[in-house]
mmCIF file of C-alpha atoms and ligand atoms in Angstrom:
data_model
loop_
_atom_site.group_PDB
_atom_site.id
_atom_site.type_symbol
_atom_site.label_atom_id
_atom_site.label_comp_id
_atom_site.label_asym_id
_atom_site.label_seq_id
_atom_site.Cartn_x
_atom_site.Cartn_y
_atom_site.Cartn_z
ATOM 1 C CA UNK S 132 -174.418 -146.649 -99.916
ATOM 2 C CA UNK S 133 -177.146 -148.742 -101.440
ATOM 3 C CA UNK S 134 -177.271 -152.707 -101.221
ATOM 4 C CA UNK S 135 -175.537 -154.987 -103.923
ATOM 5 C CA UNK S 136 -178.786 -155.241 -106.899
ATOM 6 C CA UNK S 137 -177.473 -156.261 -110.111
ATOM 7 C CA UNK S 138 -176.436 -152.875 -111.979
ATOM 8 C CA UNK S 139 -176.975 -152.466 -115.293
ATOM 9 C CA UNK S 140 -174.635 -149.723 -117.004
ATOM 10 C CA UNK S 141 -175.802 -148.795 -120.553
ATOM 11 C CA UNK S 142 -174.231 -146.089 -123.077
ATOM 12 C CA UNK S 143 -170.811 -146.037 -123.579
ATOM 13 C CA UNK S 144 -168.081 -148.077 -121.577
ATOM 14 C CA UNK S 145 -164.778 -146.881 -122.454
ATOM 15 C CA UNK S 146 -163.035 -150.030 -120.987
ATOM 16 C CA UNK S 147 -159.700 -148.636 -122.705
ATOM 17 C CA UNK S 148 -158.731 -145.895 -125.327
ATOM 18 C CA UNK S 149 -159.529 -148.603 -128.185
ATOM 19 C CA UNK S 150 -161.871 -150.531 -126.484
ATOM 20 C CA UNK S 151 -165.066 -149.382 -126.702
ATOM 21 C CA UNK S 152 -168.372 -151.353 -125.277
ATOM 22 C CA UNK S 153 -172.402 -150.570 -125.222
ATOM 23 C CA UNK S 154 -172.945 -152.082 -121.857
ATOM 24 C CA UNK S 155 -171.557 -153.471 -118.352
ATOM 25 C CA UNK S 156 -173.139 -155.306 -115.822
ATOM 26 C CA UNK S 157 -172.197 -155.404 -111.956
ATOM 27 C CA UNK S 158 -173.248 -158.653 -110.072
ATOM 28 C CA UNK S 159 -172.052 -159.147 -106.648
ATOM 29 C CA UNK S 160 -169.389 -156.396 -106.605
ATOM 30 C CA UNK S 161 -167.412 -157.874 -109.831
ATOM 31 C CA UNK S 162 -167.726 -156.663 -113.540
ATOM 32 C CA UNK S 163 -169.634 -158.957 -116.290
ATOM 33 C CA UNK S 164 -170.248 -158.661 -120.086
ATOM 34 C CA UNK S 165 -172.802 -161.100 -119.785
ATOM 35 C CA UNK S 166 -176.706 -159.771 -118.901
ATOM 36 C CA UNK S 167 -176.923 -162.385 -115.598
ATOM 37 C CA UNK S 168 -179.434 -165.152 -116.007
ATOM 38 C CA UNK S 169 -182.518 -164.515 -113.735
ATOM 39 C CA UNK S 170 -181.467 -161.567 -112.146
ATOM 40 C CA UNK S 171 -184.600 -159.531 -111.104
ATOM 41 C CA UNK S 172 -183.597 -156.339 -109.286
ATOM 42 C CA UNK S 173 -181.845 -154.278 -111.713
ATOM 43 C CA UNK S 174 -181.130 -150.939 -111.501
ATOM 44 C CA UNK S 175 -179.457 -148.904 -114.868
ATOM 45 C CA UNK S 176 -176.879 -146.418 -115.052
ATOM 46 C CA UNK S 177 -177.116 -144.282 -118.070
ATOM 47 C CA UNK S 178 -174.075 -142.588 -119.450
ATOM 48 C CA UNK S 179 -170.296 -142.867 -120.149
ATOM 49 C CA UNK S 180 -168.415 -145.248 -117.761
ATOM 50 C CA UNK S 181 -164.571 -145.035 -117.184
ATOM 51 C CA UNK S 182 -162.881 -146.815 -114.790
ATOM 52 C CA UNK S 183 -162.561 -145.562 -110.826
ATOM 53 C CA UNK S 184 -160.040 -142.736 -111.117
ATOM 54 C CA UNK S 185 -156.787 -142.669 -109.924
ATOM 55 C CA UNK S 186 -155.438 -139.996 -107.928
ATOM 56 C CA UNK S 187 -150.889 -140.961 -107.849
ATOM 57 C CA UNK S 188 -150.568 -138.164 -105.535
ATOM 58 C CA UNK S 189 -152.864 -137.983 -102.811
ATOM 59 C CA UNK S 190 -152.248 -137.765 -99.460
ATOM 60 C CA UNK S 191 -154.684 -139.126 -96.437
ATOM 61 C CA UNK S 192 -153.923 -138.702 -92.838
ATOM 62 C CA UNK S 193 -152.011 -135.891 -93.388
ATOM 63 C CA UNK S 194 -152.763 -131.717 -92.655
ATOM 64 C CA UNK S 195 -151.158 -128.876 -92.932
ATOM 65 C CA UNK S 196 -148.912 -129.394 -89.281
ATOM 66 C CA UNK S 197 -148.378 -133.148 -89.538
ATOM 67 C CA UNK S 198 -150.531 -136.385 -88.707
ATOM 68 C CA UNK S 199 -154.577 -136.015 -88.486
ATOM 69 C CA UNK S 200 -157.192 -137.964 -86.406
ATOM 70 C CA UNK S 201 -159.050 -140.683 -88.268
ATOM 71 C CA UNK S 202 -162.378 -138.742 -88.568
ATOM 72 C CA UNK S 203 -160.542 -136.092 -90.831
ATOM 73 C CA UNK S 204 -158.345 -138.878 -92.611
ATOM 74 C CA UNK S 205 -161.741 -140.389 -92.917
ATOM 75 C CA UNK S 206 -163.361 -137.073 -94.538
ATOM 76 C CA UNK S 207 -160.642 -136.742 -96.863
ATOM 77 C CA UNK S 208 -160.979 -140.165 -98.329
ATOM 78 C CA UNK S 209 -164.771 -139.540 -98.524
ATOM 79 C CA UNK S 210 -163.913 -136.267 -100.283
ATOM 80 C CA UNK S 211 -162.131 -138.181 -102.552
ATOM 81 C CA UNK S 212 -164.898 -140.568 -103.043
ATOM 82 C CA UNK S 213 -166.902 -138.079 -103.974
ATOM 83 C CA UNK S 214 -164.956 -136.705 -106.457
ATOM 84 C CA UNK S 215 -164.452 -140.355 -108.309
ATOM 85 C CA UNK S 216 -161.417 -141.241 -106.761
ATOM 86 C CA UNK S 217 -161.071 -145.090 -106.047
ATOM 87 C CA UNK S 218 -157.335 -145.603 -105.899
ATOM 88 C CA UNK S 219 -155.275 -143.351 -104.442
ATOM 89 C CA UNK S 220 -151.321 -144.009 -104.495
ATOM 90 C CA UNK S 221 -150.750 -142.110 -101.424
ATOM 91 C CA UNK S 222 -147.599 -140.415 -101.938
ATOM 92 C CA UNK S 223 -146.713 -140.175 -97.992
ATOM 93 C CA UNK S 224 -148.261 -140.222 -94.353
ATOM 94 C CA UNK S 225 -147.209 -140.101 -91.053
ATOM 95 C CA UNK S 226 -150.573 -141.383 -90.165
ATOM 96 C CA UNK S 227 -151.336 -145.481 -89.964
ATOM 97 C CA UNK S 228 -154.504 -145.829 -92.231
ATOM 98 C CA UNK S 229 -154.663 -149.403 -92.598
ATOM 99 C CA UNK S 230 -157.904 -149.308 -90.888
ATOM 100 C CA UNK S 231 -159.040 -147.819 -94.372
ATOM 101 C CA UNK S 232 -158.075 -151.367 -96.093
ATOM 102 C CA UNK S 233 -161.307 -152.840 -93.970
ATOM 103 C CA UNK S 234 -163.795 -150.297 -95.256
ATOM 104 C CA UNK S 235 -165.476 -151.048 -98.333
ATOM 105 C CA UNK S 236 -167.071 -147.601 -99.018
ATOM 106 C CA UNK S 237 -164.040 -145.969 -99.222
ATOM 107 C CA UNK S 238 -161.200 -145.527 -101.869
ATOM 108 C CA UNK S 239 -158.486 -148.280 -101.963
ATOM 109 C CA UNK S 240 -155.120 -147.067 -100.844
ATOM 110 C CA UNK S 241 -151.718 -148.046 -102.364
ATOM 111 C CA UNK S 242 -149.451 -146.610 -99.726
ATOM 112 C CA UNK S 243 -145.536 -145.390 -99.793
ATOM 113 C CA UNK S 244 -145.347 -145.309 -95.937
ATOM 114 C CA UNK S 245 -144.178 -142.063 -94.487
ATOM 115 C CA UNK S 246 -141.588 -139.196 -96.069
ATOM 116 C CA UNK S 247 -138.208 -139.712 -95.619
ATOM 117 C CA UNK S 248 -136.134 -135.778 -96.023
ATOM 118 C CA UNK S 249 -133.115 -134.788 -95.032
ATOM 119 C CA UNK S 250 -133.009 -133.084 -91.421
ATOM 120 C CA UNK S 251 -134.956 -130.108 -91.531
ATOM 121 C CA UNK S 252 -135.454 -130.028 -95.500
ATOM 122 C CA UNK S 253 -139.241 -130.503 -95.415
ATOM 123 C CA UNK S 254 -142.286 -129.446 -94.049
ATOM 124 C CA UNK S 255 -142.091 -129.963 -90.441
ATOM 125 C CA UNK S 256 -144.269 -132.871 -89.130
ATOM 126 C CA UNK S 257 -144.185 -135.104 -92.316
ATOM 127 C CA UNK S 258 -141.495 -136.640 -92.810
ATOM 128 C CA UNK S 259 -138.595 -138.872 -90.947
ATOM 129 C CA UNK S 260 -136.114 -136.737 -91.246
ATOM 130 C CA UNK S 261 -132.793 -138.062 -91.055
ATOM 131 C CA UNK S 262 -128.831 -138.311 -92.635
ATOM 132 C CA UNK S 263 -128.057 -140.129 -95.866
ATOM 133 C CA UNK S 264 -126.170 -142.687 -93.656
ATOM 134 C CA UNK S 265 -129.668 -143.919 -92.419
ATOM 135 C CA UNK S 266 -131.252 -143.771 -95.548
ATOM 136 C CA UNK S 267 -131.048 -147.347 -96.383
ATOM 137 C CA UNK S 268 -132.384 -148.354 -93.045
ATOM 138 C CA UNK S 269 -135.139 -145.862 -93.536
ATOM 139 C CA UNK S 270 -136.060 -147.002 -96.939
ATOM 140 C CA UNK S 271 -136.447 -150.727 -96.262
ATOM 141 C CA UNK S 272 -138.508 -149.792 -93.433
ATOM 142 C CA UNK S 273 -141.245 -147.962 -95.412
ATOM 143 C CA UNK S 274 -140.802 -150.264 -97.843
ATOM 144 C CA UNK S 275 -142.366 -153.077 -95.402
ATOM 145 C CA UNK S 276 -144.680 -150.856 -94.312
ATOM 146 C CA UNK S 277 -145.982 -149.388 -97.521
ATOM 147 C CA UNK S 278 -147.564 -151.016 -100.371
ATOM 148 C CA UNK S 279 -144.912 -151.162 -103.070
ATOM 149 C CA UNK S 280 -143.534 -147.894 -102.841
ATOM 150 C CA UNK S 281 -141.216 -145.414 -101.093
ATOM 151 C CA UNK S 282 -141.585 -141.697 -101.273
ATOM 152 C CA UNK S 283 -137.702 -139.771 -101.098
ATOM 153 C CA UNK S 284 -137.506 -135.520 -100.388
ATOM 154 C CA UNK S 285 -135.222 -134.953 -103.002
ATOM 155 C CA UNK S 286 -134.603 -131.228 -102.685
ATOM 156 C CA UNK S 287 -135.578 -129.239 -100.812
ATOM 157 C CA UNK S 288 -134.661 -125.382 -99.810
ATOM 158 C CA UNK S 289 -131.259 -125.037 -98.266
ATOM 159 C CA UNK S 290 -131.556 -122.436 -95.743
ATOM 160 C CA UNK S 291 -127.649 -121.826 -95.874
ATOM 161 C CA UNK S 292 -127.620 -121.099 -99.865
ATOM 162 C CA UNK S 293 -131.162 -119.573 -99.543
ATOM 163 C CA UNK S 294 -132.050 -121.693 -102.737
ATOM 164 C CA UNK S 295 -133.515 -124.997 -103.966
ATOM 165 C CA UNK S 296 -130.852 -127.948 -103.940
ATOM 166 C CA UNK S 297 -130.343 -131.621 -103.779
ATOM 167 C CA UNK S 298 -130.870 -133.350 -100.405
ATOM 168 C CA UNK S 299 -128.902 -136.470 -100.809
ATOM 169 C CA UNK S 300 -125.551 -137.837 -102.334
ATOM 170 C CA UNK S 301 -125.529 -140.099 -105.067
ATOM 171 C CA UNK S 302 -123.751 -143.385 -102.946
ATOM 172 C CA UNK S 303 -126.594 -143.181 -100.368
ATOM 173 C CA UNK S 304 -129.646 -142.841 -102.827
ATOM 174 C CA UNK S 305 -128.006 -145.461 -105.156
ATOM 175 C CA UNK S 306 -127.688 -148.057 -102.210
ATOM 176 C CA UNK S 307 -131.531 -146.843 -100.966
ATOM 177 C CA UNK S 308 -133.057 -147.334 -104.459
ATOM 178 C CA UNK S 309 -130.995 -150.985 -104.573
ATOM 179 C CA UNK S 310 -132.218 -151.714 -101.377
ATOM 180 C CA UNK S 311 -136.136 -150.948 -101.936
ATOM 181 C CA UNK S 312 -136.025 -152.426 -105.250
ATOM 182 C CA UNK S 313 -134.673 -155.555 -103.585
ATOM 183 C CA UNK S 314 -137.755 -155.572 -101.229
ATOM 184 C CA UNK S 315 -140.044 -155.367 -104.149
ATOM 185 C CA UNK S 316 -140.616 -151.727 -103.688
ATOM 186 C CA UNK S 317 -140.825 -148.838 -106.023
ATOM 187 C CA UNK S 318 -139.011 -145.552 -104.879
ATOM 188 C CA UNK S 319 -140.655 -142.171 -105.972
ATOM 189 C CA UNK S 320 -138.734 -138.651 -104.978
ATOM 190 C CA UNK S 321 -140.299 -135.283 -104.446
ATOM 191 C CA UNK S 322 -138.300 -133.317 -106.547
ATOM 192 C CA UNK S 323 -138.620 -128.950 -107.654
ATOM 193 C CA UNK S 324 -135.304 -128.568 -108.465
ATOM 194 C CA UNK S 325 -133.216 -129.358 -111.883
ATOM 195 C CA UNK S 326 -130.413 -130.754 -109.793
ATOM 196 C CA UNK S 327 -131.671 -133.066 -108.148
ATOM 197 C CA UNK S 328 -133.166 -135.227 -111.259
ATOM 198 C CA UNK S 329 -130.136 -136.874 -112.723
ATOM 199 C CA UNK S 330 -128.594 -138.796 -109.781
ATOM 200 C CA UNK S 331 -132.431 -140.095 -108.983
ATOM 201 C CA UNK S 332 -132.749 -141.366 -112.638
ATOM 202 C CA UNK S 333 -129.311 -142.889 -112.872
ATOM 203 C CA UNK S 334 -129.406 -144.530 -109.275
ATOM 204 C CA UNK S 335 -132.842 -146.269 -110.897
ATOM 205 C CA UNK S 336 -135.559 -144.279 -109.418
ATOM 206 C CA UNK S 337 -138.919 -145.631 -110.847
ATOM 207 C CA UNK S 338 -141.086 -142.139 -110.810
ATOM 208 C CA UNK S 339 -140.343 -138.343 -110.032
ATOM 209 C CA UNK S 340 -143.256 -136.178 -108.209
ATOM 210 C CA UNK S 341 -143.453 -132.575 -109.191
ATOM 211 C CA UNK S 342 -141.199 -132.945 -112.288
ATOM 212 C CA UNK S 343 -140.754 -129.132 -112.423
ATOM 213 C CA UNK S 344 -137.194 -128.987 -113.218
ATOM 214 C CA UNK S 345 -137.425 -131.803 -115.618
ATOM 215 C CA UNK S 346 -135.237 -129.125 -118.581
ATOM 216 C CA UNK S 347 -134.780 -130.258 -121.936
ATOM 217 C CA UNK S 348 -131.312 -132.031 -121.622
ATOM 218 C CA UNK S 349 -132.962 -134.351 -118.667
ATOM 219 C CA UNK S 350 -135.966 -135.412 -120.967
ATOM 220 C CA UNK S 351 -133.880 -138.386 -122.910
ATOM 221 C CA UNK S 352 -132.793 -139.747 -119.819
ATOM 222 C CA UNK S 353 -136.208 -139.918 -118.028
ATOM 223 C CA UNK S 354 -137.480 -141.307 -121.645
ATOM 224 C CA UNK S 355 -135.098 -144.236 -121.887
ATOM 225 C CA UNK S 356 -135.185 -145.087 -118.411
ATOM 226 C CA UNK S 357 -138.753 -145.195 -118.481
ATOM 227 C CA UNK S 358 -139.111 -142.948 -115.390
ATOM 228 C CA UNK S 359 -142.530 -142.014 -114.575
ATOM 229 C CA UNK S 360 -143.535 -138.076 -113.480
ATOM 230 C CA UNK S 361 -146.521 -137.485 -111.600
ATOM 231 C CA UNK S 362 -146.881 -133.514 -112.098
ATOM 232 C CA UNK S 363 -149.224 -131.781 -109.391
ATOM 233 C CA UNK S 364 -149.953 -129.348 -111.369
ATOM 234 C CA UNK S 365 -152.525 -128.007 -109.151
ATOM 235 C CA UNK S 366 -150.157 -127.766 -106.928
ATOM 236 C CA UNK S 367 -147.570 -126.161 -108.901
ATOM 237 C CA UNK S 368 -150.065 -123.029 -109.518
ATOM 238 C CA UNK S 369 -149.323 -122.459 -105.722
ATOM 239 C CA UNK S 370 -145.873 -121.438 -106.699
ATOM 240 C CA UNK S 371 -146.401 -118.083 -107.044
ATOM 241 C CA UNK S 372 -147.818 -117.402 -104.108
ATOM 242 C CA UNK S 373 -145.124 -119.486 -101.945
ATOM 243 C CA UNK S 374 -142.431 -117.419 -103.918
ATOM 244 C CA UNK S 375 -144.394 -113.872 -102.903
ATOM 245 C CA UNK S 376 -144.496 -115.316 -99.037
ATOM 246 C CA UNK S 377 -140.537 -116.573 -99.024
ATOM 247 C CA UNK S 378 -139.569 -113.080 -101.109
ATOM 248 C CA UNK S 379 -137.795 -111.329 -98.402
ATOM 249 C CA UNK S 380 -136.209 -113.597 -96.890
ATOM 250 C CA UNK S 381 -134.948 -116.219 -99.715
ATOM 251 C CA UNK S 382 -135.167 -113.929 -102.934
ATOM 252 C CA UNK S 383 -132.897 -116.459 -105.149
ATOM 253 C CA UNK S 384 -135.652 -119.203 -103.892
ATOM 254 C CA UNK S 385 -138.522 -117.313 -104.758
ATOM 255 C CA UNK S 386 -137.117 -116.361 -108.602
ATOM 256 C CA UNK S 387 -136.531 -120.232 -108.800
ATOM 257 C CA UNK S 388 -139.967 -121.085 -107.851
ATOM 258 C CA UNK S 389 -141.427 -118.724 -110.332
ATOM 259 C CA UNK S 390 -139.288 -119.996 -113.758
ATOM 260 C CA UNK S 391 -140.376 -123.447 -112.921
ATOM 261 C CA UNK S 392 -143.912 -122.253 -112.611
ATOM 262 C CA UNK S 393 -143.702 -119.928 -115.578
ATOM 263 C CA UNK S 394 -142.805 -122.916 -117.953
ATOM 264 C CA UNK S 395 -144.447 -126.136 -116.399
ATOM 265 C CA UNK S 396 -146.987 -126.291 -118.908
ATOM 266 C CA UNK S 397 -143.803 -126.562 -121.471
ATOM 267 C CA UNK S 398 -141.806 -128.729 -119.203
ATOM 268 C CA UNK S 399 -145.172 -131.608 -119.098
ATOM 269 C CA UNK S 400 -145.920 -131.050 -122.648
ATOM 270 C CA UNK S 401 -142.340 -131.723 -123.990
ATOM 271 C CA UNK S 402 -142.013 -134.466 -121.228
ATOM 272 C CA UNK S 403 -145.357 -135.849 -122.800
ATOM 273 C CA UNK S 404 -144.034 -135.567 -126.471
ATOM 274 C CA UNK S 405 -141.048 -137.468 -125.539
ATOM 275 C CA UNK S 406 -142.774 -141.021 -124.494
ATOM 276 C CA UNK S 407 -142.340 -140.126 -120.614
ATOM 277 C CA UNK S 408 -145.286 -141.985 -119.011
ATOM 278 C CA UNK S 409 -147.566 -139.076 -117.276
ATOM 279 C CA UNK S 410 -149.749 -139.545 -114.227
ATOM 280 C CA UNK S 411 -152.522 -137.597 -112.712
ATOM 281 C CA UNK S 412 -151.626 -136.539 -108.708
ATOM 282 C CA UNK S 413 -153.607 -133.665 -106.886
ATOM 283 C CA UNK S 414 -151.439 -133.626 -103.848
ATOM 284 C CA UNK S 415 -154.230 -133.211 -102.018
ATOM 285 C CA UNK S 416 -153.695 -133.422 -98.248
ATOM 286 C CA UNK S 417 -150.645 -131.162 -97.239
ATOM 287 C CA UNK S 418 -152.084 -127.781 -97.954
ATOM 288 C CA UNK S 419 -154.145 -128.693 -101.055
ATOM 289 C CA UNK S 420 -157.672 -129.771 -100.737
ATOM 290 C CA UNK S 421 -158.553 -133.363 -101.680
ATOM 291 C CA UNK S 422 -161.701 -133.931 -104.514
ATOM 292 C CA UNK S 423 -159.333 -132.379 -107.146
ATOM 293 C CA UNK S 424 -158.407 -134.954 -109.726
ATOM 294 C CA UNK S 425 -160.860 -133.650 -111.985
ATOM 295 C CA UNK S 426 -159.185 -130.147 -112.107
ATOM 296 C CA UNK S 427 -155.871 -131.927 -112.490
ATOM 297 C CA UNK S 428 -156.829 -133.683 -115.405
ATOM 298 C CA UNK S 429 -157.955 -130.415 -117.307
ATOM 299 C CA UNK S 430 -154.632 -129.272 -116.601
ATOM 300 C CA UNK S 431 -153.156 -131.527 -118.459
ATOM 301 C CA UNK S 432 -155.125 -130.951 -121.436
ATOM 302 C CA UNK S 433 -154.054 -127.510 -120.818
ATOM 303 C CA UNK S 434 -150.710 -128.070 -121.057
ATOM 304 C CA UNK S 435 -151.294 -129.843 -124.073
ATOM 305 C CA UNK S 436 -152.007 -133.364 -123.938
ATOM 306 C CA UNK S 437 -154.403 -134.832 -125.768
ATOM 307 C CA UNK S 438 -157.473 -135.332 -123.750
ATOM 308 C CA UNK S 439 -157.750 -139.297 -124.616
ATOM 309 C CA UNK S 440 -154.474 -139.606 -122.690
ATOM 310 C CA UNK S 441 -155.409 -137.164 -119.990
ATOM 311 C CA UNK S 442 -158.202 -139.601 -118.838
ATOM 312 C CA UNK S 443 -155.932 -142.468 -119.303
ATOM 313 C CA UNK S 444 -153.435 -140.915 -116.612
ATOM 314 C CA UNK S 445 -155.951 -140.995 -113.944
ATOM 315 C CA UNK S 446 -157.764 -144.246 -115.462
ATOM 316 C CA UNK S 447 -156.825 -147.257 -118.067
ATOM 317 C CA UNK S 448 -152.533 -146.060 -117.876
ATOM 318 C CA UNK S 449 -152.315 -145.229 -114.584
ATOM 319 C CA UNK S 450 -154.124 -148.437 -113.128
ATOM 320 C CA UNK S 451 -152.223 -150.641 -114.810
ATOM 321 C CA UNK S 452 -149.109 -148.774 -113.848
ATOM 322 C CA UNK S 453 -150.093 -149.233 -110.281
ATOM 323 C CA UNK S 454 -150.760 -153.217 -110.991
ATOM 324 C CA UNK S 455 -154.520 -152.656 -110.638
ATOM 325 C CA UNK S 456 -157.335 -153.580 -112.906
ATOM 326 C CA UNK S 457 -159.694 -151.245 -114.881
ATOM 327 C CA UNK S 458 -162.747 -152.691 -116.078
ATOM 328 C CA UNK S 459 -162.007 -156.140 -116.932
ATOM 329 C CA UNK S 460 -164.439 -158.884 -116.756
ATOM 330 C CA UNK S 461 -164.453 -160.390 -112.699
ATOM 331 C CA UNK S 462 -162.681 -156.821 -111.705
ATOM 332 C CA UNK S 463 -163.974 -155.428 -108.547
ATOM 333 C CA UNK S 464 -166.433 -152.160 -109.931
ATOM 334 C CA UNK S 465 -165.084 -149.346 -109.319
ATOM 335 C CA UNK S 466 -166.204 -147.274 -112.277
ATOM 336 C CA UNK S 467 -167.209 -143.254 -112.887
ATOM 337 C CA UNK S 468 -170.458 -142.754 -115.083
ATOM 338 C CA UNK S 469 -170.250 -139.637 -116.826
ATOM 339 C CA UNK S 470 -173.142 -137.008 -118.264
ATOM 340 C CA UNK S 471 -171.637 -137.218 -121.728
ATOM 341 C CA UNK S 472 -168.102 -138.118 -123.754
ATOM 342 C CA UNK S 473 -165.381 -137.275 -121.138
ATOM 343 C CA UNK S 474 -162.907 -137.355 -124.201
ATOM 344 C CA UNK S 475 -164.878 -134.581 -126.038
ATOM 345 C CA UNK S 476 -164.666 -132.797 -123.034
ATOM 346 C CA UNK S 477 -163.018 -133.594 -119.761
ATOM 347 C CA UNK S 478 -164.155 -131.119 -117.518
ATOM 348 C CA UNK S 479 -167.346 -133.605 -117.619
ATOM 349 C CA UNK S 480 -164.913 -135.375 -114.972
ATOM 350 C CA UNK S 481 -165.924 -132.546 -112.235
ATOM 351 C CA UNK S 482 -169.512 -133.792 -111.833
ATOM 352 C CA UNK S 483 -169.813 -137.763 -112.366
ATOM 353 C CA UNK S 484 -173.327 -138.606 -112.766
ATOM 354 C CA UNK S 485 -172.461 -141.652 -110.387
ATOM 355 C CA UNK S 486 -169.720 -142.910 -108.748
ATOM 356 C CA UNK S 487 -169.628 -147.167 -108.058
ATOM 357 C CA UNK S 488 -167.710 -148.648 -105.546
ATOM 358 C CA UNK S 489 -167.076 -152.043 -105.359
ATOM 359 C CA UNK S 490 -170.282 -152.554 -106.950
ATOM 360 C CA UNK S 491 -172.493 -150.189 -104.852
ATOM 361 C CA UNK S 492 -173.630 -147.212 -106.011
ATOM 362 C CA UNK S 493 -172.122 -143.922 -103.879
ATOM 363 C CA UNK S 494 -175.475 -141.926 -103.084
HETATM 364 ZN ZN1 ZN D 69 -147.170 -134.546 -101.782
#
């Protein structure tokens, strides 16, 4: 990390999907539209600027078996970094990372304290796992510990029907989502299945992770609740290979797994085309490696939104969805400076030219 000179970003600053600017300056950490007086150390930034990319679904602190130590958690959010990443809603940990919140060179964190499943409906190592008739307890302790947000195992596989299936009952999620909302938390569910979507919604849920059984009759409910998904669809391309491992053993599993992989591209576009606010998530940190937001993004222009809106899912939409600024005048800098137009092209994304982090450039 370099010391805090006066930086001087010239080209294009898309400071929203109207909002168009030539230049940006960065004194003492903050953003300016005004060239400072006197300044004398200057260093310029050529390119396109966006702001600091959000990754909604990221995990740090967490591996494949459970909790890491801080040196990994530490490598993941400088992987991250890296990659443009400068707010992360972590989606989960059973890790304590609030050491994170006194580091300046690495990404902020907006947490939803730890997983809360059903007993043994998750990965093992995650998540608290517990019975519905805890939940509420459960729930208004992550929501004190988190930062706004609670993260629900909706479904899960049921080892007794050998297939995907709802892991709560609609009383005890109802009271749980009451109860965080109360708190001033937002709840978010992991959720694969179809049947687990409609009790979420209706019991208030703010956001749905995964989204993969999000069918066609769900889509006006989501729409006019104004329920959030956060697809992972670099994730979801691991389907296929989850369904060929589980095969033997849970064959009605492993056919569900690959129809919801076989149409998620539909299931985001027609999501998409129906006003339900989309959100870039990696879900880096379980299994999946962290640095991937650009490859999530060109998913979604894969699946068929347009690319303007792709970028604003990981910058101008999703920040502002999370409560945090973009690049407004006194905003901390976190910005991305890209080789050329990321909306002509967002696979630009992969390789920022540089990456600024409160105000310093990331060498
Ligand atoms: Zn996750």
């Amino acid at each position: 990390m370099s010391d805090r000179a006066v930086l001087h970003v010239k080209g294009r600053v898309l400071v929203g999907p109207d909002d168009v600017r030539d230049e940006l300056w960065v004194v003492d950490g903050r953003i300016s539209y005004d060239r400072p007086v006197g300044a004398r150390d200057i260093r310029t930034v050529r390119g396109w600027a966006l702001p600091g990319l959000v990754d909604a679904h990221c995990h740090v602190g967490l591996g494949p078996h459970g909790p890491v130590p801080e040196d990994v958690a530490e490598k993941q959010a400088l992987t991250d970094r890296e990659a443009g990443t400068l707010l992360i809603r972590d989606a989960g940990s059973p890790s304590d990372t609030r050491w994170i919140d006194d580091r300046e060179d690495l990404p902020k964190i907006i947490r939803a304290g730890r997983h809360i499943a059903r007993t043994r409906r998750y990965i093992r190592g995650y998540a608290w796992e517990i019975e519905p008739e805890d939940l509420v307890a459960y729930v208004a302790q992550e929501a004190r510990r988190g930062d706004g947000w609670v993260k629900l195992v909706g479904d899960w596989i049921d080892r007794e029907t050998g297939d995907l299936s709802a892991c709560w009952p609609r009383e005890a999620v109802e009271a749980a989502i009451t109860e965080a909302h109360r708190l001033g938390a937002r709840v978010t569910a992991h959720c694969f299945s179809e049947d687990s979507l409609q009790d979420l919604v209706e019991s208030g849920i703010d956001c749905i992770e995964h989204a993969t059984g999000l069918t066609e009759d769900l889509i006006p409910l989501f729409a006019s609740r104004g329920v959030a998904i956060v697809p992972t669809l670099v994730n979801i391309a691991t389907f296929p290979k989850l369904a060929d491992g589980g095969e033997s053993k849970y064959p009605t599993w492993s056919a569900h797994m690959r129809r919801l992989h076989a149409r998620r591209y539909d299931t985001v576009r027609n999501a998409y085309d129906a006003g339900i606010p989309v959100y870039v998530g990696t879900d880096a940190g379980g299994s999946l490696p962290h640095g991937l937001v650009a490859a999530e993004v060109a998913e979604l222009v894969t699946a068929g939104i347009p690319p303007v809106d792709a970028l604003g899912a990981t910058t101008w939409a999703a920040r502002r969805w999370l409560g945090r600024p973009g690049l407004e005048e006194g905003a901390a800098a976190d910005l991305v400076v890209c080789e050329t137009d990321p909306r002509a092209d967002v696979r630009v994304l992969a390789a920022p030219r540089r990456v600024v982090l409160d105000g310093r450039v990331v060498d």
